[in-house]
Short mmCIF file of C-alpha atoms and ligand atoms in Angstrom, two decimals:
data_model
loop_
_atom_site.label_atom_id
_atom_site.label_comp_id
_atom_site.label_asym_id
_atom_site.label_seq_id
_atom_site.Cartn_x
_atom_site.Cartn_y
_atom_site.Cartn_z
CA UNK A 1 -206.91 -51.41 171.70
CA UNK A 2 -209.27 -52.96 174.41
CA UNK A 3 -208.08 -51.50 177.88
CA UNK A 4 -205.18 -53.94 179.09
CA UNK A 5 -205.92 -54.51 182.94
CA UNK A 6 -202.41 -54.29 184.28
CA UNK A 7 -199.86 -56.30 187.49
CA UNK A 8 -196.31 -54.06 188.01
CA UNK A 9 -194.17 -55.67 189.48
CA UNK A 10 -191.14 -53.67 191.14
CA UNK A 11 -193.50 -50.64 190.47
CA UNK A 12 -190.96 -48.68 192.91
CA UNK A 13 -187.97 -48.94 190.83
CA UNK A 14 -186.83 -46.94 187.59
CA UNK A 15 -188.32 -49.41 185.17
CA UNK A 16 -191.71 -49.83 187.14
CA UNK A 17 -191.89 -46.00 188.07
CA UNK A 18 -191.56 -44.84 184.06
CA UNK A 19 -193.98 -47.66 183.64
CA UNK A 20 -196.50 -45.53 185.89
CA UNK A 21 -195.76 -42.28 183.72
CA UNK A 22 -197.31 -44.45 180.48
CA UNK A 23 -200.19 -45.48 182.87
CA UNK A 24 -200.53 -41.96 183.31
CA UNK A 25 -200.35 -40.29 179.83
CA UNK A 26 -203.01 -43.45 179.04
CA UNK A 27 -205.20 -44.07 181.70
CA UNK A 28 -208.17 -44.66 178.89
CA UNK A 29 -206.06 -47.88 177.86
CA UNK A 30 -204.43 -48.97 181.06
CA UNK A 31 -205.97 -50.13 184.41
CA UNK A 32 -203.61 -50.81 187.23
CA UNK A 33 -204.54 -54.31 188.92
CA UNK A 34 -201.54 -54.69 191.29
CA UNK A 35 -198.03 -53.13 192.23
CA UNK A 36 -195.38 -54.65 193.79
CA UNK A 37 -191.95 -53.55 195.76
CA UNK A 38 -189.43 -54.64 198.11
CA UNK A 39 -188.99 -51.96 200.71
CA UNK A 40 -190.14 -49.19 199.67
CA UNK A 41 -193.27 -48.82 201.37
CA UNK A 42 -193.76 -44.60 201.42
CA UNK A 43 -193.23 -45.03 197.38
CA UNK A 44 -195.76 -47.88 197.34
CA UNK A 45 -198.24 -46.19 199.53
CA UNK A 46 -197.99 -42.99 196.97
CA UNK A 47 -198.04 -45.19 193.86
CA UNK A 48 -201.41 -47.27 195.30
CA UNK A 49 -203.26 -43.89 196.69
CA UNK A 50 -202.71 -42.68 193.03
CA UNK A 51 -203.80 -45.91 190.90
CA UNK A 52 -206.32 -47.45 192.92
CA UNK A 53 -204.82 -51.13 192.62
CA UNK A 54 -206.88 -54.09 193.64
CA UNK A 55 -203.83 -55.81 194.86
CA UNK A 56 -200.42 -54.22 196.80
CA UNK A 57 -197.48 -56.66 197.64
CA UNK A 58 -194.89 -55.55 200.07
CA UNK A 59 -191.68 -57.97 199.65
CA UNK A 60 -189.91 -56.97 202.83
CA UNK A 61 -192.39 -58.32 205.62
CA UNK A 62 -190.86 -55.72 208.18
CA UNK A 63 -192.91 -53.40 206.64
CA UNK A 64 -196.32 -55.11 206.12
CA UNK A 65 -198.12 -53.16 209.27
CA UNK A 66 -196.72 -50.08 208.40
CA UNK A 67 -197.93 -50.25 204.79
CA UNK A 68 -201.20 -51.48 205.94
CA UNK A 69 -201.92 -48.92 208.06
CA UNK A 70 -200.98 -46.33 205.45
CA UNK A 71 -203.50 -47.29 202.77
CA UNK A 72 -206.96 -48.34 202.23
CA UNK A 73 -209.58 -50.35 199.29
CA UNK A 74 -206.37 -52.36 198.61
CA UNK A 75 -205.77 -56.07 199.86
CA UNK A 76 -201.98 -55.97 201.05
CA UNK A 77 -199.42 -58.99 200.46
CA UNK A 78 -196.51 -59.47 202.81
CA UNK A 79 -193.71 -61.73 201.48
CA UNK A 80 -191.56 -61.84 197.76
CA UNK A 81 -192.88 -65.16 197.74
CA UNK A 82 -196.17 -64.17 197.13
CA UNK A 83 -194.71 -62.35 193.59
CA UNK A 84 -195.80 -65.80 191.58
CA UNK A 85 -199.38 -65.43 192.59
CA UNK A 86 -199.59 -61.75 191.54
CA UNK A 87 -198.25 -63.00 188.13
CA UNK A 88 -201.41 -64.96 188.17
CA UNK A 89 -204.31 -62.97 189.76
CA UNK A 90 -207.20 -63.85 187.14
CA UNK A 91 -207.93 -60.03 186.89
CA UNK A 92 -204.55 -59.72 185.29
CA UNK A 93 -204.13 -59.22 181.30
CA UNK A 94 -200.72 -57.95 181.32
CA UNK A 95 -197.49 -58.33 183.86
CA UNK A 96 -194.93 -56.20 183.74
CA UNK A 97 -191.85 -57.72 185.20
CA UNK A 98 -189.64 -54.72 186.57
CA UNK A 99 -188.35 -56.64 188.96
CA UNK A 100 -184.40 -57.48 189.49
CA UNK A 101 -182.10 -60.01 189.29
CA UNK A 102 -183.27 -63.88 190.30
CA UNK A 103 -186.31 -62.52 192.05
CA UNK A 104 -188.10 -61.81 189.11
CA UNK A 105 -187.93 -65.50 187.65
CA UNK A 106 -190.48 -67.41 188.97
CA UNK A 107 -193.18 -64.73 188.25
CA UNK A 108 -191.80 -64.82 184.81
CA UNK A 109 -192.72 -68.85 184.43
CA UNK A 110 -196.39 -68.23 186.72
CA UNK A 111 -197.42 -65.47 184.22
CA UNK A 112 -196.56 -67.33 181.28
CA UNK A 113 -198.46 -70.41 183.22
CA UNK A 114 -201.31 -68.42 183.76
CA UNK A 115 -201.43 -67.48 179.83
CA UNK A 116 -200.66 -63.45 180.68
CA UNK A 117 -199.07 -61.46 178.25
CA UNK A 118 -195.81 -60.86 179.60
CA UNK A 119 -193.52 -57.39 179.52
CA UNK A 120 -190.17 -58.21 180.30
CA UNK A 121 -187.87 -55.83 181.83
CA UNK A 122 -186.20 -58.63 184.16
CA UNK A 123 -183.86 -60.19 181.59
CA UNK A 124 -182.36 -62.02 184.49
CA UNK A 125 -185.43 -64.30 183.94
CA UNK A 126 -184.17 -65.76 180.46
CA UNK A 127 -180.69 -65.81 181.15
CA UNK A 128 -181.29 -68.06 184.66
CA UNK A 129 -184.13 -69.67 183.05
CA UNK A 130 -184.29 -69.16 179.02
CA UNK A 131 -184.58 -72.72 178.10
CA UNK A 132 -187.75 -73.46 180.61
CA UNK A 133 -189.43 -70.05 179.58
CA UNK A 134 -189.31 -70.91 176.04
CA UNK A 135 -190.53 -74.40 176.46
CA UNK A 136 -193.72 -73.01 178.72
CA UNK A 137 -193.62 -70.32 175.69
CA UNK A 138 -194.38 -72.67 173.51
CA UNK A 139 -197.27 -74.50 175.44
CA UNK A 140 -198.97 -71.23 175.98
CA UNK A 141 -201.36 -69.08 174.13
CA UNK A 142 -199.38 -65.54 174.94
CA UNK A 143 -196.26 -63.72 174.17
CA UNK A 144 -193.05 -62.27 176.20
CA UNK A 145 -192.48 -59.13 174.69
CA UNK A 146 -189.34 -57.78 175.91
CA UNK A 147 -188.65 -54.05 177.51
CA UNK A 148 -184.83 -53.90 177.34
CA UNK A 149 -184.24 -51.28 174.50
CA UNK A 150 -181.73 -53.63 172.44
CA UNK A 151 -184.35 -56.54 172.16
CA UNK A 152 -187.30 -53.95 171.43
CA UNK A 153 -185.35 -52.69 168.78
CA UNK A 154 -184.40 -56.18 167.51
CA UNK A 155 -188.28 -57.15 167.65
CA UNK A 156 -189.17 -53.86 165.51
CA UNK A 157 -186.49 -54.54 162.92
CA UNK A 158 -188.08 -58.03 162.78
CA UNK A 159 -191.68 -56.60 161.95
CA UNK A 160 -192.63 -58.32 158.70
CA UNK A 161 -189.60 -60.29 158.33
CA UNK A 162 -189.18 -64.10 158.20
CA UNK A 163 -187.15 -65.33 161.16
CA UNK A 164 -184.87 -67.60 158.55
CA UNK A 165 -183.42 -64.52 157.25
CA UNK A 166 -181.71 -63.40 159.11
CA UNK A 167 -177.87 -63.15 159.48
CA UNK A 168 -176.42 -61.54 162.00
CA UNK A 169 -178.14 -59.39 165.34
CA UNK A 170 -175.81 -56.50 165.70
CA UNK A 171 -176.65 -55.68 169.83
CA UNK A 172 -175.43 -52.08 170.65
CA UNK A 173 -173.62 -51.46 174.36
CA UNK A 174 -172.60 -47.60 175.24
CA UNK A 175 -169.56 -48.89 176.71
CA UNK A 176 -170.05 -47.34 179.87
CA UNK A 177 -168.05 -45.26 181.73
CA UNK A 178 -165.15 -47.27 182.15
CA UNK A 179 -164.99 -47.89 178.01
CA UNK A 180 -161.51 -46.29 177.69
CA UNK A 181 -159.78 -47.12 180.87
CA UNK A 182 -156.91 -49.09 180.89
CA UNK A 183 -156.82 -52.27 183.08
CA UNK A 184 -154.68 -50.53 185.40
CA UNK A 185 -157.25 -47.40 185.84
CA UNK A 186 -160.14 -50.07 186.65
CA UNK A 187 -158.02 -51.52 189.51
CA UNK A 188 -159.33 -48.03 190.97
CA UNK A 189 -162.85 -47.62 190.30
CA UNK A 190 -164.96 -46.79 193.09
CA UNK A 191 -168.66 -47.69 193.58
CA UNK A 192 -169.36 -43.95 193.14
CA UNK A 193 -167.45 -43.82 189.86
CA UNK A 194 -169.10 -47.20 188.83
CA UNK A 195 -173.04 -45.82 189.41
CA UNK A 196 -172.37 -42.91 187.25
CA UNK A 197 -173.65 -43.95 184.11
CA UNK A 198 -173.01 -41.63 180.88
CA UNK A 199 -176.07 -42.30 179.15
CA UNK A 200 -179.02 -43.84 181.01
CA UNK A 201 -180.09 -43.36 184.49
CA UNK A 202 -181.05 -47.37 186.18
CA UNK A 203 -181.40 -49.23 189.02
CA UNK A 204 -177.63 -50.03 190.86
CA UNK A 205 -177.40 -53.30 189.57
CA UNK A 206 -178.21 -53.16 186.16
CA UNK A 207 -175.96 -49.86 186.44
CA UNK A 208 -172.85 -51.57 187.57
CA UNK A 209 -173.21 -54.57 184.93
CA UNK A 210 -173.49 -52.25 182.38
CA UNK A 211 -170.12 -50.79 183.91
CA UNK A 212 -168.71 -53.96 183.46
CA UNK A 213 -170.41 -54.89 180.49
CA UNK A 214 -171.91 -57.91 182.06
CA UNK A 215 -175.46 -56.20 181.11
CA UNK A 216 -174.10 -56.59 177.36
CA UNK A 217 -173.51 -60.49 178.18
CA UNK A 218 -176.77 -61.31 180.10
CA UNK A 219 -178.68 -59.48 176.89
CA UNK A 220 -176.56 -61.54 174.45
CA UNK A 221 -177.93 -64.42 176.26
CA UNK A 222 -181.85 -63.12 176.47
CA UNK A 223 -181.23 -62.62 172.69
CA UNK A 224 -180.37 -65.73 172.20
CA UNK A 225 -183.68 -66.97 173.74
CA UNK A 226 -186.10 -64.80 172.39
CA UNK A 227 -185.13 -65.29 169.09
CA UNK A 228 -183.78 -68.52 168.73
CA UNK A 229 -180.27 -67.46 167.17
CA UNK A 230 -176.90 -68.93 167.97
CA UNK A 231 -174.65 -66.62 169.82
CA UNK A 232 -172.09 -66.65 166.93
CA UNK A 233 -174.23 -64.71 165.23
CA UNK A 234 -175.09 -62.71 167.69
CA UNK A 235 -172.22 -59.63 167.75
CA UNK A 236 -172.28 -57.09 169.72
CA UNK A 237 -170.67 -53.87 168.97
CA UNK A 238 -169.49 -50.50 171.56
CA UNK A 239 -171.67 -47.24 170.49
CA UNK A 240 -171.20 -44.96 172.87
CA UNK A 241 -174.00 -42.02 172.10
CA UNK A 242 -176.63 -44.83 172.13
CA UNK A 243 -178.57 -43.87 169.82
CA UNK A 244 -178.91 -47.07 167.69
CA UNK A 245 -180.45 -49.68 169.81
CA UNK A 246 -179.54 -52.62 167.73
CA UNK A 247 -179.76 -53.95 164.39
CA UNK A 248 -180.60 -57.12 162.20
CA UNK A 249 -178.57 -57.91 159.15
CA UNK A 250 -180.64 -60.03 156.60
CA UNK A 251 -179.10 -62.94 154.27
CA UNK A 252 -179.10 -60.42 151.46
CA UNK A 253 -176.97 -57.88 153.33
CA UNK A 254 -179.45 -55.14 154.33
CA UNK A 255 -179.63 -54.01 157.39
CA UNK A 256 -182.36 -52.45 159.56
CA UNK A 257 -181.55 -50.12 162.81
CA UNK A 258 -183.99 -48.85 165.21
CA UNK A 259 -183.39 -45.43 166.46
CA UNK A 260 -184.01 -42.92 169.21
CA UNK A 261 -183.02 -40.78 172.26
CA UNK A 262 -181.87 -43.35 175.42
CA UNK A 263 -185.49 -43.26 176.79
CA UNK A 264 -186.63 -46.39 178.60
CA UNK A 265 -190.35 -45.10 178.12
CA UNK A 266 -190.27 -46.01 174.05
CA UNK A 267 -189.10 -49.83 174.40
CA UNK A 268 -192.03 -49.82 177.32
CA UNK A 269 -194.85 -48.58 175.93
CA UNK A 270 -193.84 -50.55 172.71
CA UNK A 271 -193.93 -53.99 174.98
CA UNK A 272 -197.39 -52.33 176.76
CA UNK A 273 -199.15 -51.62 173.34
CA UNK A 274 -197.32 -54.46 171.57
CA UNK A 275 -198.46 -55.14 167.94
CA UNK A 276 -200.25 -51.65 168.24
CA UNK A 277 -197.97 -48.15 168.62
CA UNK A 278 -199.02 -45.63 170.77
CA UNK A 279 -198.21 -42.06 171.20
CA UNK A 280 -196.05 -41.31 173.97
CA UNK A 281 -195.19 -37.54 175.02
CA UNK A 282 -191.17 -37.87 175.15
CA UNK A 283 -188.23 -35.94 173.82
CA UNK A 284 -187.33 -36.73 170.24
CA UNK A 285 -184.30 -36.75 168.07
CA UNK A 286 -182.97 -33.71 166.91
CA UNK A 287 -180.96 -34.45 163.69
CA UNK A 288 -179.27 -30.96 163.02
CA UNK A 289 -178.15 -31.44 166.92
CA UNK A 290 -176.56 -35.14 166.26
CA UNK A 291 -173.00 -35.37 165.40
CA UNK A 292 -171.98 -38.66 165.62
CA UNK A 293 -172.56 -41.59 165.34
CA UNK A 294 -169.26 -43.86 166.33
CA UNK A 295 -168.59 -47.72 166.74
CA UNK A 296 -166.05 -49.39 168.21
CA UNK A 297 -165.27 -53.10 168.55
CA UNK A 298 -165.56 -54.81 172.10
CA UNK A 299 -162.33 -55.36 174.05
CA UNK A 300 -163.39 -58.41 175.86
CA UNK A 301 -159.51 -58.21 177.71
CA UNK A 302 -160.90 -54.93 179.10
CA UNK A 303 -164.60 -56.29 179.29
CA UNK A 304 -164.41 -60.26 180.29
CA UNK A 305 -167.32 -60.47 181.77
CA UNK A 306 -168.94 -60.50 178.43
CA UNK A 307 -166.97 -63.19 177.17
CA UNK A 308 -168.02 -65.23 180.00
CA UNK A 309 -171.74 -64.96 179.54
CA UNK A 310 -171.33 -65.82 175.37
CA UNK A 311 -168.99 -69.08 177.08
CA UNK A 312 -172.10 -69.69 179.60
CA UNK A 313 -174.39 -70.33 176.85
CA UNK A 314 -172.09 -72.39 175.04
CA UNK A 315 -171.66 -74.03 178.06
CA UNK A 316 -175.58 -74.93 178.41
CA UNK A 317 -177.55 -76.32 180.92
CA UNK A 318 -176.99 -74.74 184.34
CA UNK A 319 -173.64 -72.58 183.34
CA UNK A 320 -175.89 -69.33 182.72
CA UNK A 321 -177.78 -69.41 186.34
CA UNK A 322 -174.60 -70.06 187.74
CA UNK A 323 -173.31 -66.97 185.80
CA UNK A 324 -176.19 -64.93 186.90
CA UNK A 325 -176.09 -65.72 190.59
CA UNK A 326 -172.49 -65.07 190.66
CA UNK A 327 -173.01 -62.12 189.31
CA UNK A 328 -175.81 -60.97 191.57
CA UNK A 329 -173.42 -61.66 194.57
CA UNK A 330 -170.26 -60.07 193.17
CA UNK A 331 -172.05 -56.93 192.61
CA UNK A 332 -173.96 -56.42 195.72
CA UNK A 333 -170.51 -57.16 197.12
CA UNK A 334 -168.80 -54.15 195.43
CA UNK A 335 -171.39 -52.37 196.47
CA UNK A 336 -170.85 -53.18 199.81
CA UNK A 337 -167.12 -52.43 199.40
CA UNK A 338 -166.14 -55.94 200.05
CA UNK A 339 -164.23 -56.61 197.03
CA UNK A 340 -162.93 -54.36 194.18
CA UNK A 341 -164.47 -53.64 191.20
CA UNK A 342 -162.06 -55.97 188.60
CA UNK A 343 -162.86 -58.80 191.24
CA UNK A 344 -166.65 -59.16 190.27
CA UNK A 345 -165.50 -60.76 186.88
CA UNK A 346 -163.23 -63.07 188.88
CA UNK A 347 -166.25 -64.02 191.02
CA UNK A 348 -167.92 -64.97 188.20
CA UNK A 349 -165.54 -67.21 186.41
CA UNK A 350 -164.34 -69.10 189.25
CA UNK A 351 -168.21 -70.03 190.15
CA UNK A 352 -168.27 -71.24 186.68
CA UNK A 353 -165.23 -73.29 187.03
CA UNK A 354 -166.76 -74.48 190.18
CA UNK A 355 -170.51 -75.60 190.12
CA UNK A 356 -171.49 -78.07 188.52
CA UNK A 357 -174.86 -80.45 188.06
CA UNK A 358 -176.50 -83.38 185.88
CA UNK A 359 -179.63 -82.32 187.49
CA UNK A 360 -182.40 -81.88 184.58
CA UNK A 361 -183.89 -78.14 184.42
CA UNK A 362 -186.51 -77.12 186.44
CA UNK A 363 -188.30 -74.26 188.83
CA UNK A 364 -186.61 -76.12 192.17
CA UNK A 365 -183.12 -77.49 190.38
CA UNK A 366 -182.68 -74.07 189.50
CA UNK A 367 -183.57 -72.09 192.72
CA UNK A 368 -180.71 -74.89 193.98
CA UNK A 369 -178.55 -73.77 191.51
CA UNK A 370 -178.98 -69.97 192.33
CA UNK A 371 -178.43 -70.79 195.80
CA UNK A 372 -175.29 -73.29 196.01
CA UNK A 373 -173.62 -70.93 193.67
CA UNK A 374 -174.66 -67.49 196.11
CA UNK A 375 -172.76 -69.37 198.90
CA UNK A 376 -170.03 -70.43 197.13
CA UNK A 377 -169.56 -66.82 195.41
CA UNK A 378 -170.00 -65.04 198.89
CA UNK A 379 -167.15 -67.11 200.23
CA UNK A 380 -164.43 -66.52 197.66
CA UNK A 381 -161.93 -63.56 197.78
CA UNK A 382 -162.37 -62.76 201.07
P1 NDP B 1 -184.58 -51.09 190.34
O1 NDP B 1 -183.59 -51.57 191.32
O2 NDP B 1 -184.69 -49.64 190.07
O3 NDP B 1 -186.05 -51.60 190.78
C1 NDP B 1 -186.30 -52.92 191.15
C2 NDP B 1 -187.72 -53.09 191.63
O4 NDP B 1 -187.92 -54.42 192.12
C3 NDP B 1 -188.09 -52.17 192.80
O5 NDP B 1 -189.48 -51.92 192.76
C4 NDP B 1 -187.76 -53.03 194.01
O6 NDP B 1 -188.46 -52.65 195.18
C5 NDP B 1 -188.21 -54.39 193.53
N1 NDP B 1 -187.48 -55.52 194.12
C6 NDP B 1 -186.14 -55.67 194.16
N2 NDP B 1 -185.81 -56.84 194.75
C7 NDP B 1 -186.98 -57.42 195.13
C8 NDP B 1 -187.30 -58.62 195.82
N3 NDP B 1 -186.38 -59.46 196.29
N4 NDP B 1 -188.62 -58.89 196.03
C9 NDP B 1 -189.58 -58.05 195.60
N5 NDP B 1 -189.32 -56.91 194.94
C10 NDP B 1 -188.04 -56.60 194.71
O7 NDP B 1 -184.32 -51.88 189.00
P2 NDP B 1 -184.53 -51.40 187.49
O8 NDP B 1 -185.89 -50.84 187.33
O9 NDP B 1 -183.36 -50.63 187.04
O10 NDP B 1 -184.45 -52.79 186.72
C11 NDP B 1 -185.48 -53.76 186.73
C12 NDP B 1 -185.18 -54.82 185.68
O11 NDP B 1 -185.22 -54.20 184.40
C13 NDP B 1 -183.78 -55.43 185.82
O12 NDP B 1 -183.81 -56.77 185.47
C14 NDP B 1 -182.95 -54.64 184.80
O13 NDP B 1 -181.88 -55.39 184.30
C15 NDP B 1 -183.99 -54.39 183.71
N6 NDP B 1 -183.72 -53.23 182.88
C16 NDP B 1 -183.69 -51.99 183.45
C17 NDP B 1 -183.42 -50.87 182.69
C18 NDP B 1 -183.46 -49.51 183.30
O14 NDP B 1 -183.35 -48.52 182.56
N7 NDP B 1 -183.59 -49.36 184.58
C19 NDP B 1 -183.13 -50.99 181.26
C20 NDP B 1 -183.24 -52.34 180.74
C21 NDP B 1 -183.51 -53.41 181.53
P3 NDP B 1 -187.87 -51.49 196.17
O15 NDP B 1 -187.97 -50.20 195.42
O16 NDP B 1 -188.77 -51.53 197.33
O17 NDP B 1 -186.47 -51.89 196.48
MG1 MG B 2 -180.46 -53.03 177.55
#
């Protein structure tokens, strides 16, 4: 594999930092060209005194100076505007997007633009945008490889196989740690209670969507983009040792699982090496420790909010951006303590009963979409 000259963006957060371990266990096949966070300058600084990047973007400007003073040989960035052209440095082979929520979108399209092969961790790019990235997809020399563990797996059960066979994507979700309260208990949840994640260790957001199983809807949605599948056959199933990261059912009723420990580094270095493997020093399965594997079915009384993504899709057009921002607000909201947990699924479905637009999709109809629907969704249950 010729070495793969590398942008990470959000290289401060728990996707971007696991990203640097790989870096580090392969520094003979990796080069790191630029890193990117939000406010998290000390982190940064560390990060950019270790990898020698060419390029360093701070999002939060408050702490440009700062950050400036701190480090040297780099050329510093101020602004999360900025993120697009990073995408695109010329230098670049390879972007990881580790960024989160809306923020990581338009970096998504500029890479793609800019004919880098893209790493997906920010599925909030596809489900805002899915329908735009595909078309630039298709214009475009490269590939978006995704990092979220259920689409890896999906892509390595697909290795050899013909697309039109398929029958049915089986997408895995732990549950979370809410998977056997009752209505009534979730009433309750706190924002401590909702963080604590049973199997995986995230980012907030991503943490709290998969409490609510909004993470499960969002990736129904990026599946439905990256492999060109309607939802209805798209079903997604509670495992709650995640150990299965999805599977593919063919037209002849085979099926094919991809296993492993929950370890975000496998589905990354599998989008960084992508078609090649490459070893990666991690904990493996134990088989004579295993035992059980259990499924359940999803309770979407319990779990709406994934009932409202698979209706967003159905819905086309603007319906899954609208979805998203919502979303976006309602958490940051609980996490502010603003409104209780079983309210972020109500902030979500009433912005979808409320925006609306004819508008025809683009980089700027969207970013008004994202925006009319973050004002509307900060305003409601107050
Ligand atoms: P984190 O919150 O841990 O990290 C986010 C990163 O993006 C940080 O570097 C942060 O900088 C930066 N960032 C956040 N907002 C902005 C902004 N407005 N402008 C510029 N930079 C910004 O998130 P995760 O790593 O958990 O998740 C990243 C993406 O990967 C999400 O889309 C998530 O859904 C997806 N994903 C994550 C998984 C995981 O295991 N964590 C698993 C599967 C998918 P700073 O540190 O300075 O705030
Ligand atoms: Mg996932």
């Amino acid at each position: 594999m010729k070495k793969q000259k590398l942008a990470i963006l959000g290289s401060t957060g728990s996707i971007g930092t696991q990203a640097l371990d790989i870096v580090r266990q392969h520094s003979d096949k990796f080069e790191i060209v630029a890193l990117t966070a939000n406010s998290n300058w000390e982190l940064l600084a560390e990060q950019v005194k270790e990898f020698s990047p060419s390029y360093t973007l701070i999002g939060n400007e408050g702490h440009f100076e700062t950050l400036k003073n701190t480090i040297n040989h780099t050329e510093v960035i101020s602004g999360s505007d900025k993120l697009p052209e990073i995408a695109s440095l010329e230098e670049v082979d390879t972007v990881l997007n580790a960024l989160v929520g809306f923020a990581g979108f338009e970096s998504t399209v500029a890479a793609i633009r800019a004919g880098k092969k893209v790493a997906l961790a920010n599925k909030e790019s596809l489900v805002v945008g899915g329908a735009l990235i595909t078309e630039e997809l298709k214009k475009s020399k490269t590939e978006l490889i995704p990092v979220d563990s259920e689409h890896s797996a999906m892509l390595q059960c697909l290795v050899g196989e013909s697309m039109s066979n398929i029958e049915k994507i089986i997408i895995t979700a732990s549950g979370g740690p809410f998977r056997e309260f009752s209505l009534k208990q979730m009433e309750e949840v706190t924002v401590a209670e909702a963080l604590n994640h049973p199997n995986w260790n995230m980012g907030a957001k991503i943490t709290i969507d998969s409490s609510t199983m909004m993470n499960k809807g969002l990736e129904i949605i990026e599946a439905y983009w990256l492999f060109d599948i309607p939802v209805e056959k798209i079903e997604p199933v509670i495992h709650p040792q995640s150990i299965i990261h999805s599977m593919i059912t063919f037209i002849d009723g085979s099926s094919k699982a991809q296993l492993g420990l929950p370890d975000m580094k496998v589905p990354i270095i599998y989008a960084l090496g992508y078609p090649e493997r490459l070893p990666l020093e991690t904990a493996r399965i134990d088989w004579n420790k295993i035992q059980n594997l259990t499924f359940e079915p999803v309770d979407f009384k319990r779990f709406p909010c994934v009932k409202l993504a698979m209706d967003s899709i159905k819905l086309g057009g603007y319906a899954p951006a609208v979805l998203n921002a919502a979303n976006e607000v309602a958490v940051e909201r609980f996490l502010n303590k603003e409104i209780g947990y079983i309210y972020i699924a109500e902030v979500v479905e009433k912005s979808l009963a409320k925006i609306e637009s004819s508008d025809s999709l683009n980089i700027e109809t969207l970013k008004e979409i994202d925006k009319e629907t973050r004002t509307y969704a900060a305003s409601i249950l107050k």
